[in-house]
Each structure stands twice: as C-alpha cells, then as structure tokens.
XYZ file of C-alpha atoms in Angstrom:
556
model
C 18.399 68.389 34.687
C 19.809 65.018 33.621
C 23.219 64.164 34.942
C 26.147 64.602 32.549
C 27.905 61.270 31.937
C 31.354 61.059 33.466
C 33.745 60.900 30.485
C 36.892 60.686 32.593
C 37.136 56.854 32.491
C 36.745 56.879 28.707
C 39.313 59.655 28.400
C 41.782 57.627 30.388
C 41.022 54.448 28.406
C 41.168 56.109 24.981
C 44.876 55.402 24.299
C 44.452 51.699 25.134
C 41.341 51.436 22.967
C 43.048 53.147 20.036
C 46.064 50.868 20.311
C 43.832 47.777 20.308
C 42.069 48.729 17.081
C 43.523 47.011 13.980
C 42.572 49.954 11.745
C 44.495 53.234 11.471
C 43.047 56.006 13.662
C 43.955 59.681 13.374
C 43.064 62.711 15.495
C 42.575 65.786 13.324
C 42.652 69.150 15.011
C 40.263 72.052 14.412
C 42.844 73.484 12.012
C 42.623 70.313 9.883
C 46.115 69.155 10.887
C 47.138 65.620 11.935
C 47.462 65.599 15.697
C 47.882 61.920 16.685
C 47.956 58.337 15.284
C 47.285 55.046 17.065
C 49.898 53.129 15.037
C 52.746 55.547 14.170
C 54.828 52.739 12.676
C 52.008 51.206 10.556
C 53.290 50.214 7.073
C 50.103 51.470 5.384
C 50.852 55.112 6.270
C 51.398 57.365 3.266
C 54.684 58.521 4.816
C 56.517 58.118 8.142
C 54.420 59.537 10.932
C 57.145 61.934 11.949
C 56.718 63.708 8.602
C 52.928 63.694 8.794
C 52.302 64.877 12.336
C 51.290 68.544 12.416
C 50.815 68.747 8.652
C 47.570 69.951 7.079
C 45.237 67.622 5.225
C 45.559 69.782 2.107
C 49.279 68.998 1.930
C 48.827 65.245 1.694
C 48.343 63.366 -1.567
C 46.699 64.601 -4.698
C 44.748 67.893 -4.427
C 41.435 66.153 -5.184
C 41.955 63.744 -2.280
C 42.904 66.610 0.026
C 39.714 68.389 -0.892
C 37.651 65.219 -0.171
C 39.204 64.918 3.292
C 38.675 68.596 4.043
C 35.037 68.332 2.971
C 34.547 65.201 5.114
C 35.564 67.101 8.253
C 32.013 68.282 8.749
C 29.642 68.590 11.740
C 28.269 65.108 10.992
C 29.899 61.746 10.349
C 31.135 61.145 6.823
C 32.513 58.170 4.901
C 34.697 58.110 1.829
C 36.784 55.701 -0.201
C 40.103 56.552 -1.767
C 43.310 55.115 -3.173
C 46.717 56.160 -1.851
C 50.216 54.844 -2.264
C 51.715 53.681 1.029
C 55.261 54.378 2.188
C 56.147 50.860 0.983
C 55.134 51.845 -2.548
C 51.909 49.754 -2.665
C 48.829 51.421 -4.104
C 46.181 50.603 -1.521
C 42.447 51.156 -1.356
C 41.059 52.585 1.879
C 37.669 53.298 3.404
C 37.676 56.152 5.930
C 35.046 57.082 8.511
C 35.366 60.677 9.852
C 33.314 61.802 12.856
C 33.473 65.027 14.931
C 34.687 64.772 18.532
C 32.076 65.347 21.194
C 33.896 68.343 22.679
C 34.183 70.013 19.275
C 37.998 70.038 19.321
C 38.457 68.134 16.042
C 37.655 64.902 14.291
C 38.403 61.189 14.603
C 39.362 59.461 11.340
C 39.431 55.642 11.079
C 40.923 54.207 7.876
C 40.641 50.546 6.860
C 42.681 48.847 4.171
C 40.150 47.344 1.783
C 42.756 45.050 0.305
C 42.517 42.564 3.186
C 38.716 42.698 3.035
C 38.773 42.032 -0.704
C 41.064 39.061 -0.151
C 38.711 37.624 2.420
C 35.773 38.128 0.079
C 37.706 36.474 -2.740
C 38.456 33.483 -0.544
C 34.761 33.332 0.460
C 33.705 33.549 -3.196
C 36.067 30.714 -4.116
C 34.679 28.593 -1.260
C 31.100 29.279 -2.310
C 31.950 28.486 -5.926
C 33.329 25.105 -4.928
C 30.385 24.255 -2.672
C 27.491 22.143 -3.922
C 24.981 24.361 -2.126
C 23.991 27.858 -3.113
C 23.566 30.804 -0.770
C 20.533 33.073 -0.598
C 20.630 36.280 1.458
C 17.818 38.702 2.201
C 18.638 42.178 3.538
C 15.482 42.954 5.488
C 15.918 46.736 5.732
C 16.724 47.176 2.041
C 14.396 44.336 1.006
C 17.068 43.124 -1.396
C 18.096 39.544 -2.132
C 21.490 38.151 -3.007
C 22.121 34.840 -4.787
C 25.543 33.243 -4.908
C 26.873 31.980 -8.265
C 26.005 28.417 -7.281
C 22.478 29.511 -6.303
C 22.074 31.166 -9.708
C 23.101 27.887 -11.328
C 20.461 26.023 -9.325
C 17.743 28.551 -10.168
C 18.733 29.042 -13.836
C 18.030 32.795 -13.678
C 18.423 35.768 -11.311
C 15.508 37.279 -9.427
C 13.710 36.954 -6.136
C 13.594 33.412 -4.823
C 9.824 33.307 -4.213
C 9.102 34.279 -7.819
C 10.964 31.222 -9.090
C 8.893 28.739 -7.094
C 5.713 26.934 -8.055
C 2.577 28.862 -7.118
C 1.625 26.607 -4.187
C 5.156 26.706 -2.788
C 5.425 30.519 -2.896
C 2.904 30.823 -0.071
C 4.634 28.072 1.913
C 7.992 29.848 1.560
C 6.626 33.214 2.729
C 4.817 31.542 5.647
C 8.016 29.730 6.680
C 9.976 33.015 6.593
C 7.337 34.793 8.658
C 7.206 31.990 11.239
C 10.999 31.983 11.437
C 11.253 35.739 12.000
C 8.283 36.136 14.338
C 8.397 32.928 16.359
C 11.921 31.604 15.884
C 10.724 28.471 14.095
C 13.492 26.573 12.262
C 13.771 27.589 8.620
C 14.023 24.196 6.930
C 11.695 23.616 3.986
C 11.587 21.705 0.698
C 10.377 23.732 -2.283
C 9.562 23.051 -5.938
C 10.940 25.281 -8.661
C 8.636 26.516 -11.402
C 9.064 24.881 -14.795
C 7.951 21.954 -16.902
C 10.185 19.463 -15.097
C 9.766 19.235 -11.341
C 12.920 20.234 -9.463
C 13.293 20.373 -5.701
C 15.327 22.690 -3.451
C 15.942 22.279 0.262
C 16.272 25.618 2.046
C 17.903 25.754 5.475
C 18.300 29.213 6.918
C 19.202 31.348 9.892
C 18.906 34.984 10.934
C 21.650 37.524 11.628
C 20.702 40.304 14.036
C 21.931 43.869 14.478
C 23.400 45.484 17.585
C 19.890 46.004 18.964
C 19.016 42.332 18.541
C 16.640 42.970 15.657
C 16.679 40.729 12.540
C 18.974 42.332 9.987
C 19.231 39.667 7.323
C 18.169 36.085 6.644
C 20.560 33.653 4.995
C 19.817 30.184 3.667
C 21.667 27.431 1.900
C 19.984 26.041 -1.223
C 20.504 22.343 -1.998
C 19.328 20.493 -5.091
C 17.449 17.461 -3.710
C 15.585 16.496 -6.895
C 17.187 13.058 -7.180
C 16.725 12.430 -3.465
C 13.048 13.429 -3.701
C 12.365 11.155 -6.665
C 14.207 8.318 -4.921
C 12.214 8.940 -1.746
C 8.946 8.996 -3.716
C 9.866 5.785 -5.538
C 10.633 4.156 -2.185
C 7.343 5.424 -0.740
C 5.414 4.089 -3.744
C 7.206 0.758 -3.504
C 6.442 0.500 0.209
C 2.786 1.380 -0.443
C 2.535 -1.320 -3.110
C 4.180 -3.818 -0.783
C 1.829 -2.929 2.073
C -1.176 -3.248 -0.234
C 0.041 -6.630 -1.464
C 0.979 -7.687 2.063
C -2.513 -7.001 3.402
C -4.542 -8.238 0.398
C -2.754 -11.481 -0.437
C -5.038 -14.416 0.526
C -2.336 -15.935 2.723
C -1.815 -15.232 6.405
C 1.687 -13.854 7.014
C 3.490 -13.293 10.297
C 7.051 -12.261 11.100
C 8.208 -13.799 14.383
C 11.099 -12.858 16.610
C 12.765 -16.234 17.123
C 14.076 -15.509 20.612
C 10.704 -14.548 22.100
C 8.457 -16.318 19.557
C 6.342 -13.161 19.368
C 4.847 -11.544 16.275
C 6.482 -8.273 15.213
C 4.506 -7.876 11.955
C 1.391 -9.496 10.491
C -1.171 -8.951 7.749
C -4.962 -8.734 7.795
C -5.487 -12.241 6.424
C -3.716 -13.863 9.386
C -6.009 -12.044 11.797
C -9.032 -13.159 9.785
C -7.919 -16.804 9.723
C -7.185 -16.914 13.440
C -10.145 -14.772 14.487
C -7.949 -11.994 15.920
C -8.166 -8.246 15.195
C -5.208 -7.419 12.949
C -3.592 -4.881 15.274
C -3.816 -7.176 18.302
C -1.868 -9.978 16.599
C 1.405 -8.037 16.882
C 3.064 -8.827 20.199
C 1.268 -12.155 20.644
C 3.196 -15.378 21.087
C 2.944 -18.316 18.729
C 1.344 -20.327 21.524
C -1.333 -17.691 22.154
C -2.184 -17.651 18.447
C -2.391 -21.438 18.285
C 0.609 -21.692 15.923
C 2.996 -23.372 18.354
C 5.263 -25.122 17.939
C 6.841 -22.966 15.243
C 8.624 -24.760 12.383
C 12.391 -25.093 12.598
C 14.741 -22.189 11.905
C 17.506 -24.108 10.126
C 16.011 -23.662 6.661
C 12.787 -23.540 4.703
C 10.163 -25.733 6.344
C 6.752 -26.803 5.032
C 4.004 -28.466 7.068
C 1.360 -29.743 4.669
C -1.577 -30.005 7.076
C -1.754 -28.654 10.595
C -5.119 -28.443 12.308
C -5.581 -25.061 13.969
C -8.254 -23.920 16.387
C -9.055 -20.216 15.865
C -10.766 -18.046 18.453
C -14.059 -18.514 16.588
C -13.989 -22.209 17.494
C -14.139 -23.399 13.882
C -11.805 -26.119 12.734
C -9.106 -24.888 10.348
C -6.740 -26.950 8.257
C -3.666 -24.960 7.269
C -0.435 -25.381 5.383
C 2.499 -23.677 7.124
C 5.574 -22.463 5.265
C 8.406 -20.965 7.324
C 11.583 -19.246 6.148
C 14.319 -17.961 8.515
C 15.359 -14.321 8.016
C 18.421 -12.525 9.379
C 17.755 -8.805 9.836
C 20.889 -6.978 10.956
C 21.849 -9.897 13.188
C 18.346 -10.379 14.573
C 16.951 -13.865 13.981
C 13.440 -13.725 12.539
C 11.064 -16.307 11.101
C 8.728 -15.480 8.228
C 5.695 -17.738 8.500
C 2.928 -18.124 5.889
C -0.400 -19.726 6.835
C -2.529 -21.013 3.943
C -6.121 -22.077 4.620
C -6.561 -25.488 2.975
C -9.786 -26.398 4.776
C -11.808 -26.383 1.553
C -9.195 -28.548 -0.135
C -9.088 -30.993 2.779
C -12.884 -31.156 2.935
C -13.072 -31.614 -0.834
C -10.561 -34.430 -0.734
C -12.501 -36.076 2.079
C -15.754 -35.623 0.157
C -14.238 -37.056 -3.023
C -12.899 -39.987 -1.062
C -16.336 -40.557 0.468
C -17.956 -40.159 -2.953
C -15.616 -42.717 -4.465
C -16.444 -45.078 -1.615
C -20.163 -44.450 -2.146
C -19.865 -45.074 -5.880
C -18.082 -48.344 -5.252
C -20.727 -49.268 -2.695
C -23.474 -48.396 -5.189
C -21.722 -50.490 -7.810
C -21.617 -53.458 -5.417
C -25.263 -53.025 -4.453
C -26.321 -52.625 -8.095
C -24.431 -55.759 -9.054
C -25.939 -57.663 -6.138
C -29.441 -56.379 -6.948
C -29.058 -57.305 -10.605
C -27.746 -60.761 -9.713
C -30.529 -61.267 -7.185
C -33.172 -60.109 -9.670
C -31.866 -62.428 -12.356
C -31.651 -65.330 -9.909
C -34.745 -64.871 -7.761
C -37.165 -63.468 -10.310
C -36.186 -64.095 -13.896
C -34.348 -67.340 -13.030
C -37.294 -68.790 -11.154
C -39.708 -67.760 -13.889
C -37.603 -69.466 -16.564
C -37.221 -72.575 -14.341
C -41.006 -72.796 -13.905
C -41.433 -72.393 -17.647
C -38.975 -75.241 -18.296
C -40.672 -77.589 -15.769
C -44.049 -76.860 -17.213
C -42.840 -77.744 -20.698
C -41.142 -80.887 -19.414
C -44.343 -82.076 -17.714
C -46.436 -81.396 -20.796
C -49.332 -79.823 -18.934
C -52.566 -79.358 -20.898
C -52.669 -75.652 -20.361
C -48.910 -75.255 -20.930
C -49.334 -72.726 -23.721
C -51.430 -70.389 -21.612
C -49.157 -70.657 -18.566
C -46.060 -70.215 -20.729
C -47.466 -66.999 -22.157
C -48.108 -65.697 -18.639
C -44.623 -66.617 -17.416
C -43.005 -65.027 -20.462
C -44.943 -61.811 -19.824
C -43.805 -61.879 -16.188
C -40.188 -62.399 -17.262
C -40.410 -59.433 -19.598
C -41.780 -57.250 -16.807
C -38.987 -58.322 -14.471
C -36.328 -57.575 -17.116
C -37.863 -54.169 -17.806
C -37.839 -53.336 -14.077
C -34.159 -54.194 -13.826
C -33.475 -52.030 -16.864
C -35.447 -49.181 -15.292
C -33.047 -49.227 -12.362
C -30.020 -49.327 -14.676
C -31.198 -46.994 -17.430
C -33.933 -44.321 -17.257
C -36.970 -45.437 -19.264
C -38.113 -43.405 -22.287
C -34.954 -41.247 -22.180
C -33.268 -42.708 -25.254
C -36.410 -43.141 -27.348
C -38.706 -40.246 -26.420
C -36.403 -37.690 -24.813
C -35.872 -35.845 -21.558
C -39.351 -34.351 -21.158
C -41.078 -37.719 -21.471
C -38.585 -39.374 -19.101
C -39.131 -36.677 -16.453
C -42.900 -36.971 -16.793
C -42.644 -40.741 -16.288
C -40.350 -40.273 -13.251
C -42.826 -37.896 -11.600
C -45.706 -40.275 -12.318
C -43.911 -43.243 -10.731
C -42.962 -41.260 -7.606
C -46.493 -39.877 -7.346
C -47.708 -43.470 -7.007
C -45.118 -44.190 -4.307
C -45.886 -40.988 -2.313
C -49.643 -40.441 -2.408
C -49.485 -37.928 0.457
C -47.262 -35.513 -1.484
C -48.418 -33.353 -4.372
C -45.896 -33.889 -7.192
C -46.081 -31.441 -10.123
C -44.146 -31.197 -13.392
C -43.980 -27.743 -14.997
C -42.672 -28.045 -18.555
C -43.221 -26.090 -21.749
C -45.016 -27.952 -24.545
C -42.277 -27.028 -27.030
C -39.811 -29.147 -25.034
C -41.747 -32.393 -25.449
C -40.049 -33.098 -28.787
C -36.794 -31.210 -28.176
C -33.604 -33.278 -27.952
C -30.177 -32.438 -26.548
C -26.831 -34.257 -26.517
C -27.058 -37.700 -24.919
C -24.695 -36.855 -22.047
C -26.657 -33.671 -21.262
C -30.023 -35.445 -21.169
C -28.654 -38.238 -18.993
C -26.992 -35.840 -16.506
C -30.116 -33.673 -16.236
C -32.352 -36.668 -15.678
C -30.107 -38.164 -12.984
C -29.849 -34.793 -11.204
C -33.642 -34.374 -11.327
C -34.118 -37.915 -9.992
C -31.631 -37.291 -7.133
C -33.259 -33.926 -6.340
C -36.707 -35.514 -6.125
C -35.328 -38.322 -3.966
C -33.658 -35.870 -1.534
C -36.784 -33.730 -1.238
C -39.102 -36.684 -0.617
C -36.720 -38.443 1.774
C -35.334 -35.572 3.893
C -37.619 -32.521 3.690
C -41.014 -34.023 4.691
C -42.793 -31.812 2.116
C -46.451 -31.541 1.164
C -45.577 -30.415 -2.356
C -42.622 -30.960 -4.675
C -42.481 -29.117 -7.997
C -40.178 -30.131 -10.863
C -39.767 -27.308 -13.414
C -38.245 -27.652 -16.866
C -37.744 -24.672 -19.206
C -35.462 -23.719 -22.062
C -34.708 -24.249 -25.730
C -32.155 -26.029 -27.903
C -29.347 -23.736 -26.673
C -30.105 -23.608 -22.945
C -32.015 -25.359 -20.162
C -33.114 -24.419 -16.662
C -34.215 -27.269 -14.424
C -35.502 -26.801 -10.894
C -36.692 -28.897 -7.961
C -38.571 -26.954 -5.249
C -40.248 -28.225 -2.099
C -42.104 -26.666 0.832
C -40.424 -28.879 3.409
C -38.163 -28.246 6.390
C -35.363 -26.541 4.429
C -31.593 -26.718 4.902
C -29.418 -25.754 7.852
C -26.318 -23.552 7.445
C -23.688 -26.304 7.203
C -25.762 -28.730 5.131
C -23.081 -29.220 2.509
C -20.355 -29.973 5.062
C -22.300 -32.495 7.108
C -21.728 -36.160 6.336
C -24.532 -38.165 4.763
C -25.311 -35.758 1.924
C -22.999 -37.022 -0.773
C -25.899 -37.015 -3.225
C -25.397 -33.257 -3.527
C -21.714 -33.765 -4.310
C -22.669 -36.266 -6.980
C -25.137 -33.790 -8.490
C -22.472 -31.079 -8.554
C -20.019 -33.414 -10.255
C -22.599 -34.369 -12.894
C -23.375 -30.684 -13.514
C -19.694 -29.800 -13.753
C -19.121 -32.619 -16.237
C -21.503 -31.034 -18.782
C -20.524 -27.408 -18.045
C -23.664 -26.576 -16.065
C -24.079 -24.656 -12.811
C -25.933 -26.007 -9.797
C -27.338 -23.882 -6.980
C -28.962 -25.069 -3.766
C -30.549 -22.731 -1.267
C -33.649 -21.738 0.673
C -36.887 -21.292 -1.235
C -38.886 -18.110 -0.852
C -41.759 -18.892 1.487
C -39.964 -21.883 3.040
C -38.412 -25.091 1.859
C -35.557 -25.715 -0.549
C -34.835 -24.702 -4.147
C -32.461 -26.640 -6.406
C -31.648 -24.929 -9.732
C -29.530 -26.184 -12.621
C -28.602 -24.038 -15.627
C -26.982 -25.332 -18.792
C -26.194 -23.644 -22.108
C -24.404 -24.674 -25.272
C -20.668 -23.937 -24.882
C -19.481 -20.983 -26.948
C-alpha cells in the first residue's frame, strides 16, 4: 500500500500560513458554525470576531446569503460572490472559496475583498487607455480573445485578430503563433489590416504559463506602424533609385577614406574604366588603382586631363573632380572619374586635320603657282617670242601653243574643281573620275555601278560636291593602301536619297585603324558627310577587303 503522507508538519505550520495570507480565512465546523479566523481584528469582518465565533452561518446576514453559504458547504469545493456590509459600515463585495477539510471535520472558507481588485483593474484600464499601444490577449483553454479599448480603436471593430488581417497575413500570423508556442520563437511580426487603405500593425507578444508550466494565455501589444512602414518603404525606394543611378551613370565614382586613401564605395563604371572587377575596387588604395596622388581635400578640385593606365594596358585620359565630405567626423573624399579619351583624341585629330588642311592649302598654292609659271608661263613666253621674231610658220605654231596652254589651264582646274560636276552632274563626274584612275592603275579593275536614271538627276550643289570629294578620297585610299585587284564604286538613289559605296578586295583594316596617325583622310570624309547631314560607315567587306558606305537623304 502507498505510504500516507505525514501531515504533521503542515498541521504545525497551518497557523503561520493562515496568518501570512492577506485574505480572510475561516474554519467552519461540521455544525456550520464559525470556529476560527486568521485575522480576528480585520476591518472587513461583518462584526467583531468575538460576536461571530461559535455562531451559525444561518444567523449571519440576510437569509438568502446564509442559505448560499450553507449550500456552499458541500463535499466539493464551491465558489460564490456576495455583498456584505462590514463592521465599518462599508458595503463590500467579496468572492469566497469554500473547500472541505481533508479529515472531514469541516470546511475552509477564504474570502477576498473584490474592491481592491476592482481598483487595480481600474488603474490598469486607465493605463491601457492612455497607452499608444493596444493589448491583445488569447485565453488558450477557452479559445477566447480579448482586445483592449486602444486595440479596438486600432482595429476599427471587435472580433478575432486573425479575421481582421489581409488574407496573406492571416497565415503568417497563425504560423508565428504556432512557432512561438511550440518552439519558443519570439513573437514579433508586422501585419497588414484588411481594408482599402493599407494599414500596418506590429505585434510583439509573450506567453503566460500555468502552475504546471503549460501555456495558459498569449498576450501581445499592438502598435500602429503605418507611417513608419510608408517612411521605410519610401527610404528603400529612394535608396534603390540612388543605387541604380549610382551604378548606371557613365562616370566612375569612388568614395575614399582620406586617412588611409582606400576606397570604401565605388560604382560599376569606375571598375570598367580601370579594368577592375567592381567588388574588388573597394578596399584598394588610390595608388593601386592608378589614381594617386588624390586631389586636395581643402575644397572642390578639378583636374582637366590626367593620363591613367588601367589594368588592360590601354591609355586613358580622364577628368578628375574631387569633393571633400565629412561623414560624422570621418573625412572622406568623393572622386568622379570622367573618360575624356574620345574628346582628347578628337581634339588631337581636329588639330592634325587643321594642320593638314593648311598644308594642303600651301601645296595647292605652290602647285598652282608652279603650273602657271613653269607651264602656262613658258608657253605664253614662247608664243610672245615667236610673234616677235615673225617666223613664217608663226600662225601654225601659235595655234599649237594656245592649245597647249588651254590644256594646262584645264589640268590645273581639274585639280581645283572636279570636271563635269557643275555642267553634267554627279554621275558624269564620277564616271570621269573612274576613267582617269583606270588609266593610272591598269593592274586594278575599276568598276562604276550606277543606275541609268541617275545620269540626269541633280542634287544641291553642296551635296554633289561633298559626295564627289568623298568618292575621290575613298578611291584614293583603296588604291594607295589596300593593294586591291578590284575596286567598285556604287551609286544608287533618287532625288530624295543617295547611297554611295566604295568597296575593294584588298588587305582590309586593322582594329585601331581610325586611331592610328596617318589616316586623316577618313576624318575629312566624316566631316564632309556630317556637313551635309549624311552618315558614313567604314568596315570590313564580306569576303575580304574594305567597304565604305555613305547615306544621305533630304532633311525632313
């Protein structure tokens, strides 16, 4: 048989325990009479204890109350609430718990003044009313939910919390509760309320457990974080836009720590310019990146042209702009690197072109002067001497010299102005140009492809002149540099548009043809094309060689 617990220690400790309890405790005998009280001088007694001790329950208070007490003295524990005037005259509300003694010799009655509890609840209600957060409480056993007045204000209507959330968030809320109860995960979640306008709640909760350590209820504070969420989203969007702009702007940007001269932030364009992977730029020094020395930190600094040497080995001309930045006392330097290589090369090419044009002007002037002096001048001098001497065959010789002078003048004019262009048009001038070069290059097959309808077509003077000069330069480049066996000049179009092409089967072009010195003729052709609103393309020809194509159309 199981051993009977020794009750002697509890029996001895009972008076001390009863005296320590703040509530009133009564021993009621089997005859339903008051036998003992833990606080005989308690002010909440109905009457002085000396007048109550030994009296029957039926003799105390109203008959209905006496009957309730008598009925509560049953074989099982009972609880009842009642109102009774105390010996001080105050009408108090009590809650009594009545349980039978284990030895069957009576009952233990514990009475609590509900007035103090109500006051505490009132103070709690006032505190909750003044708080910005609401309170949600879930009684797990009863599966009932409580919402504080502030929580009801946040939710707009009573009801279970999950039912007032957006559909997607209902599942998240239930999953968070389950994880909190089963695994002890923190209950801290942001939820969206159902409705036309998006509203956000932040729920932070905890669990209260019963005497056995089992979850009894879950409580959570509810905070309206709608404004904070929208502000956070606006900040996130702004940061995303900044990052997109930061990494797509065609300027290399680096943020240096001044003390260590190392990069703490950079964009993709800087890595591309310097030949570094973007992520590996951060942490590098200015010297390692080839940007040393850094501009000064006293104010905004601009360096118009600094030659850099990227990892790729290519030469890079860059403009550097630096601006000092103070970030919470940390000295930083914001440095922008702008690739101006194309601009520098263009300026150099324009300078070389201007020099070439001046040189051509000098050579043209010298050639014209020499032609007039050595050819036409000598012819006219011979004509004058012949007339002065009165030779017998003077007329015949004079006619021959005059014809020679005319030929010499025409040749000079050919060099200065394309023949046939003004009188007969572009098609005739191109045909004549091909014929003359065919005579000078018998080993090369020169072909003109032109539509018959274009033979009589005319275009603006400046357009015809530019097209002819570009065709002449294209033929000259092909015959001089490409060592071709065939050069084909094509000419198609109508009154509103023209396509002109020069194709050869020669050696072709290397990758940096346009950037190598000695090919300013191409720059001149581009400038002529740009002057009339045309486009010029130069590239490899299918099957080998080079293809030059010019397209012009009447401006809209």
